[in-house]
Amino acid sequence: EVQLVESGGGLVQPGGSLRLSCAASAFTFSDFDMNWVRQAPGKGLEWVSYISSSGTTIYYADSVRGRFTISRDNAKNSLYLHMTSLGAEDTAVYYCARERISMVRGATANWFDPWGQGTLVTVSS
Amino acid sequence: SYELTQPPSVSVSPGQTASITCSGDRLGDRYVSWYQQKPGQSPVLVMYQDTKRPSGIPERFSGSNSGNTATLTISGTQAMDEADYYCQAWDSSTVVFGGGTKLTVL
């Protein structure tokens, strides 16, 4: 069964740093683009970052650009999110998600499947 | 920045049809995905490429996308369909989610 398991969440003080990990299994990790998506308590989904299968293309949401760094180690089947200068607004459950892509009539369709179970990051003093 | 707008809530009686909309500028020119999220659980893909159902998703789920609006339709809604639903699309180098719709099955 395709599985994504996040880890590394926890309580961190404002201004602190944290590194999240996402361990992939039961699929060829190096063939897939990956994303991080977060959800603040009681709020909706917010996309955080994207990394291509090779790691050469990376995108960030404006809210985290310059503070968060996405990376991957295809040899370890792992995705990472290094977060710095954390603030209360970063408190959320962080999900990793595998991206699926298809080309349809010259256009690209992208979707996320599956998602991990999430890891909670709480920024508080 | 591109925005996707969903109604905060939709109510439906068991066995009836629920329609959840997602609006965005020329959304029909993009492909839309939909996710279902039940309390305390991770999101689950229920529709991709506007109209395609992943394996394991019941046939009562269907999708459409035209003009400025994408719609997720649940026919013969069941109590187990009560959840939050999110639409999603790509815009340039950014992934955009709608604000989510809470579906209540009364």
Short mmCIF file of C-alpha atoms in Angstrom, two decimals:
data_model
loop_
_atom_site.label_atom_id
_atom_site.label_comp_id
_atom_site.label_asym_id
_atom_site.label_seq_id
_atom_site.Cartn_x
_atom_site.Cartn_y
_atom_site.Cartn_z
CA GLU A 1 0.00 0.00 0.00
CA VAL A 2 1.31 3.44 -0.95
CA GLN A 3 2.08 5.29 2.25
CA LEU A 4 3.41 8.63 3.42
CA VAL A 5 4.37 9.10 7.05
CA GLU A 6 5.27 12.53 8.41
CA SER A 7 7.33 13.15 11.52
CA GLY A 8 9.22 15.92 13.24
CA GLY A 9 6.37 18.07 14.46
CA GLY A 10 6.17 19.44 17.96
CA LEU A 11 6.17 22.53 20.11
CA VAL A 12 8.62 25.25 19.13
CA GLN A 13 9.12 28.77 20.40
CA PRO A 14 8.45 31.80 18.19
CA GLY A 15 11.49 32.48 16.06
CA GLY A 16 12.60 28.88 16.29
CA SER A 17 13.26 26.23 13.69
CA LEU A 18 12.03 22.74 12.95
CA ARG A 19 12.60 20.10 10.29
CA LEU A 20 9.76 17.89 9.15
CA SER A 21 10.26 14.58 7.39
CA CYS A 22 7.99 12.50 5.21
CA ALA A 23 8.87 8.84 4.64
CA ALA A 24 7.47 7.28 1.49
CA SER A 25 6.91 3.60 0.89
CA ALA A 26 5.45 1.16 -1.65
CA PHE A 27 6.09 3.33 -4.70
CA THR A 28 9.09 4.61 -6.67
CA PHE A 29 9.59 7.85 -4.78
CA SER A 30 12.06 9.26 -7.29
CA ASP A 31 9.41 9.20 -10.03
CA PHE A 32 7.03 11.61 -8.30
CA ASP A 33 6.82 15.30 -7.53
CA MET A 34 5.92 16.04 -3.92
CA ASN A 35 4.22 18.79 -1.94
CA TRP A 36 3.71 20.05 1.57
CA VAL A 37 0.26 21.33 2.55
CA ARG A 38 -0.72 22.69 5.96
CA GLN A 39 -3.93 23.22 7.87
CA ALA A 40 -4.19 25.61 10.79
CA PRO A 41 -6.53 24.51 13.59
CA GLY A 42 -10.13 24.80 12.42
CA LYS A 43 -9.07 26.29 9.09
CA GLY A 44 -8.81 25.16 5.49
CA LEU A 45 -5.98 23.68 3.48
CA GLU A 46 -3.03 25.89 2.52
CA TRP A 47 -0.42 24.77 0.04
CA VAL A 48 3.13 25.35 1.29
CA SER A 49 5.69 24.04 -1.18
CA TYR A 50 6.40 21.85 -4.20
CA ILE A 51 9.47 19.92 -5.31
CA SER A 52 9.94 18.08 -8.58
CA SER A 53 10.94 14.44 -8.71
CA SER A 54 14.60 15.28 -9.28
CA GLY A 55 14.59 18.16 -6.81
CA THR A 56 15.60 20.66 -9.45
CA THR A 57 12.34 22.65 -9.49
CA ILE A 58 10.97 24.12 -6.28
CA TYR A 59 8.07 26.46 -5.56
CA TYR A 60 6.90 28.11 -2.34
CA ALA A 61 3.81 29.90 -1.14
CA ASP A 62 4.41 33.59 -0.53
CA SER A 63 3.67 33.08 3.16
CA VAL A 64 6.71 30.85 3.67
CA ARG A 65 9.16 31.89 0.94
CA GLY A 66 12.51 32.80 2.43
CA ARG A 67 11.76 30.98 5.70
CA PHE A 68 11.01 27.40 4.62
CA THR A 69 13.16 25.08 2.52
CA ILE A 70 11.85 21.96 0.85
CA SER A 71 14.22 19.15 -0.08
CA ARG A 72 14.24 15.45 -0.79
CA ASP A 73 16.57 12.47 -0.63
CA ASN A 74 15.49 9.98 -3.28
CA ALA A 75 17.96 7.40 -1.99
CA LYS A 76 16.18 7.49 1.37
CA ASN A 77 12.67 7.83 -0.06
CA SER A 78 12.23 10.92 2.04
CA LEU A 79 10.86 14.45 1.73
CA TYR A 80 11.80 17.26 4.09
CA LEU A 81 10.65 20.71 5.12
CA HIS A 82 13.09 22.87 7.03
CA MET A 83 11.22 25.69 8.73
CA THR A 84 12.87 28.75 10.27
CA SER A 85 11.71 32.03 11.84
CA LEU A 86 8.53 30.33 12.92
CA GLY A 87 5.60 32.39 14.10
CA ALA A 88 2.19 31.66 15.58
CA GLU A 89 0.74 31.79 12.07
CA ASP A 90 2.74 28.67 11.19
CA THR A 91 0.90 26.59 13.78
CA ALA A 92 -0.78 23.86 11.76
CA VAL A 93 -0.91 20.22 10.83
CA TYR A 94 1.57 19.70 8.02
CA TYR A 95 0.80 17.08 5.39
CA CYS A 96 3.02 15.71 2.68
CA ALA A 97 1.25 14.68 -0.50
CA ARG A 98 2.31 12.88 -3.64
CA GLU A 99 1.53 14.70 -6.85
CA ARG A 100 0.04 12.91 -9.82
CA ILE A 101 0.17 14.42 -13.28
CA SER A 102 -1.43 13.76 -16.62
CA MET A 103 -1.27 15.61 -19.90
CA VAL A 104 -4.70 16.13 -21.39
CA ARG A 105 -5.18 17.87 -24.73
CA GLY A 106 -1.95 19.76 -24.28
CA ALA A 107 -2.78 20.87 -20.75
CA THR A 108 -1.50 19.52 -17.45
CA ALA A 109 -3.80 18.07 -14.84
CA ASN A 110 -2.27 17.76 -11.36
CA TRP A 111 -3.70 16.27 -8.21
CA PHE A 112 -2.55 15.07 -4.80
CA ASP A 113 -2.85 11.41 -3.90
CA PRO A 114 -2.22 10.11 -1.35
CA TRP A 115 -1.71 12.36 1.63
CA GLY A 116 0.14 11.49 4.80
CA GLN A 117 -1.47 11.46 8.22
CA GLY A 118 0.04 14.83 9.10
CA THR A 119 2.30 16.12 11.84
CA LEU A 120 1.32 18.95 14.17
CA VAL A 121 3.56 21.97 14.53
CA THR A 122 2.72 24.32 17.40
CA VAL A 123 4.52 27.63 17.66
CA SER A 124 4.11 29.05 21.14
CA SER A 125 6.12 30.38 24.05
CA SER B 1 -3.15 35.96 -6.93
CA TYR B 2 -5.65 33.39 -8.12
CA GLU B 3 -8.55 32.58 -5.82
CA LEU B 4 -11.05 29.75 -5.61
CA THR B 5 -14.34 30.46 -3.84
CA GLN B 6 -16.54 27.83 -2.24
CA PRO B 7 -19.72 28.21 -0.19
CA PRO B 8 -18.89 27.68 3.51
CA SER B 9 -21.67 25.18 3.96
CA VAL B 10 -24.13 23.02 2.06
CA SER B 11 -26.92 20.97 3.59
CA VAL B 12 -28.66 18.01 2.01
CA SER B 13 -31.17 15.37 3.07
CA PRO B 14 -30.14 11.73 2.89
CA GLY B 15 -30.78 10.32 -0.57
CA GLN B 16 -30.88 13.73 -2.21
CA THR B 17 -28.32 15.37 -4.49
CA ALA B 18 -25.67 17.69 -3.09
CA SER B 19 -23.85 20.15 -5.30
CA ILE B 20 -20.72 21.89 -4.08
CA THR B 21 -19.42 24.70 -6.25
CA CYS B 22 -15.96 26.16 -6.71
CA SER B 23 -15.60 29.46 -8.54
CA GLY B 24 -12.59 31.13 -10.08
CA ASP B 25 -11.72 33.31 -13.02
CA ARG B 26 -11.87 31.16 -16.16
CA LEU B 27 -11.67 28.08 -13.96
CA GLY B 28 -12.90 25.98 -16.86
CA ASP B 29 -9.55 26.56 -18.54
CA ARG B 30 -7.83 24.68 -15.70
CA TYR B 31 -8.18 21.20 -14.30
CA VAL B 32 -9.77 20.92 -10.87
CA SER B 33 -9.39 18.30 -8.17
CA TRP B 34 -11.61 17.72 -5.14
CA TYR B 35 -10.73 16.38 -1.69
CA GLN B 36 -12.89 15.07 1.11
CA GLN B 37 -11.79 15.52 4.70
CA LYS B 38 -13.57 14.02 7.66
CA PRO B 39 -12.89 15.25 11.21
CA GLY B 40 -9.49 14.20 12.47
CA GLN B 41 -8.51 12.61 9.16
CA SER B 42 -6.27 13.51 6.26
CA PRO B 43 -7.76 14.74 2.99
CA VAL B 44 -8.75 12.08 0.48
CA LEU B 45 -8.92 12.60 -3.28
CA VAL B 46 -12.47 12.15 -4.58
CA MET B 47 -12.24 13.72 -8.04
CA TYR B 48 -9.39 14.67 -10.37
CA GLN B 49 -9.01 16.11 -13.85
CA ASP B 50 -12.46 17.69 -13.38
CA THR B 51 -14.50 14.54 -13.88
CA LYS B 52 -12.46 11.45 -13.04
CA ARG B 53 -13.15 9.33 -9.96
CA PRO B 54 -10.24 7.55 -8.27
CA SER B 55 -10.67 3.86 -7.66
CA GLY B 56 -12.63 3.23 -4.50
CA ILE B 57 -14.69 6.41 -4.74
CA PRO B 58 -18.40 5.62 -5.14
CA GLU B 59 -20.13 6.28 -8.43
CA ARG B 60 -22.46 8.74 -6.71
CA PHE B 61 -19.59 11.25 -6.85
CA SER B 62 -19.27 13.17 -10.11
CA GLY B 63 -17.63 16.39 -11.27
CA SER B 64 -17.88 19.07 -13.90
CA ASN B 65 -16.00 22.22 -14.80
CA SER B 66 -17.03 24.92 -17.24
CA GLY B 67 -16.78 28.68 -17.50
CA ASN B 68 -15.95 30.04 -14.08
CA THR B 69 -17.38 27.20 -11.99
CA ALA B 70 -16.44 23.65 -11.10
CA THR B 71 -19.01 21.49 -9.35
CA LEU B 72 -18.75 18.36 -7.26
CA THR B 73 -22.05 16.50 -7.26
CA ILE B 74 -23.01 13.76 -4.87
CA SER B 75 -26.09 11.85 -5.94
CA GLY B 76 -28.04 9.86 -3.38
CA THR B 77 -26.04 11.45 -0.57
CA GLN B 78 -25.35 9.23 2.40
CA ALA B 79 -24.59 10.07 6.00
CA MET B 80 -21.01 8.91 5.45
CA ASP B 81 -20.54 11.72 2.91
CA GLU B 82 -20.76 14.35 5.63
CA ALA B 83 -17.36 16.03 5.54
CA ASP B 84 -15.43 19.10 4.43
CA TYR B 85 -14.75 19.31 0.71
CA TYR B 86 -11.98 21.32 -0.93
CA CYS B 87 -11.40 22.16 -4.57
CA GLN B 88 -7.87 22.66 -5.89
CA ALA B 89 -6.20 23.94 -9.02
CA TRP B 90 -2.78 25.08 -10.15
CA ASP B 91 -2.06 28.70 -11.09
CA SER B 92 1.36 29.32 -12.64
CA SER B 93 3.75 27.94 -10.02
CA THR B 94 1.25 27.93 -7.19
CA VAL B 95 -1.30 25.46 -5.89
CA VAL B 96 -4.59 27.03 -4.89
CA PHE B 97 -7.21 25.50 -2.62
CA GLY B 98 -10.74 26.73 -2.16
CA GLY B 99 -11.75 27.70 1.34
CA GLY B 100 -13.67 24.49 1.85
CA THR B 101 -17.33 23.56 2.11
CA LYS B 102 -18.82 21.74 5.05
CA LEU B 103 -21.39 19.27 3.78
CA THR B 104 -24.06 18.44 6.33
CA VAL B 105 -26.36 15.51 5.74
CA LEU B 106 -29.50 16.27 7.73
#
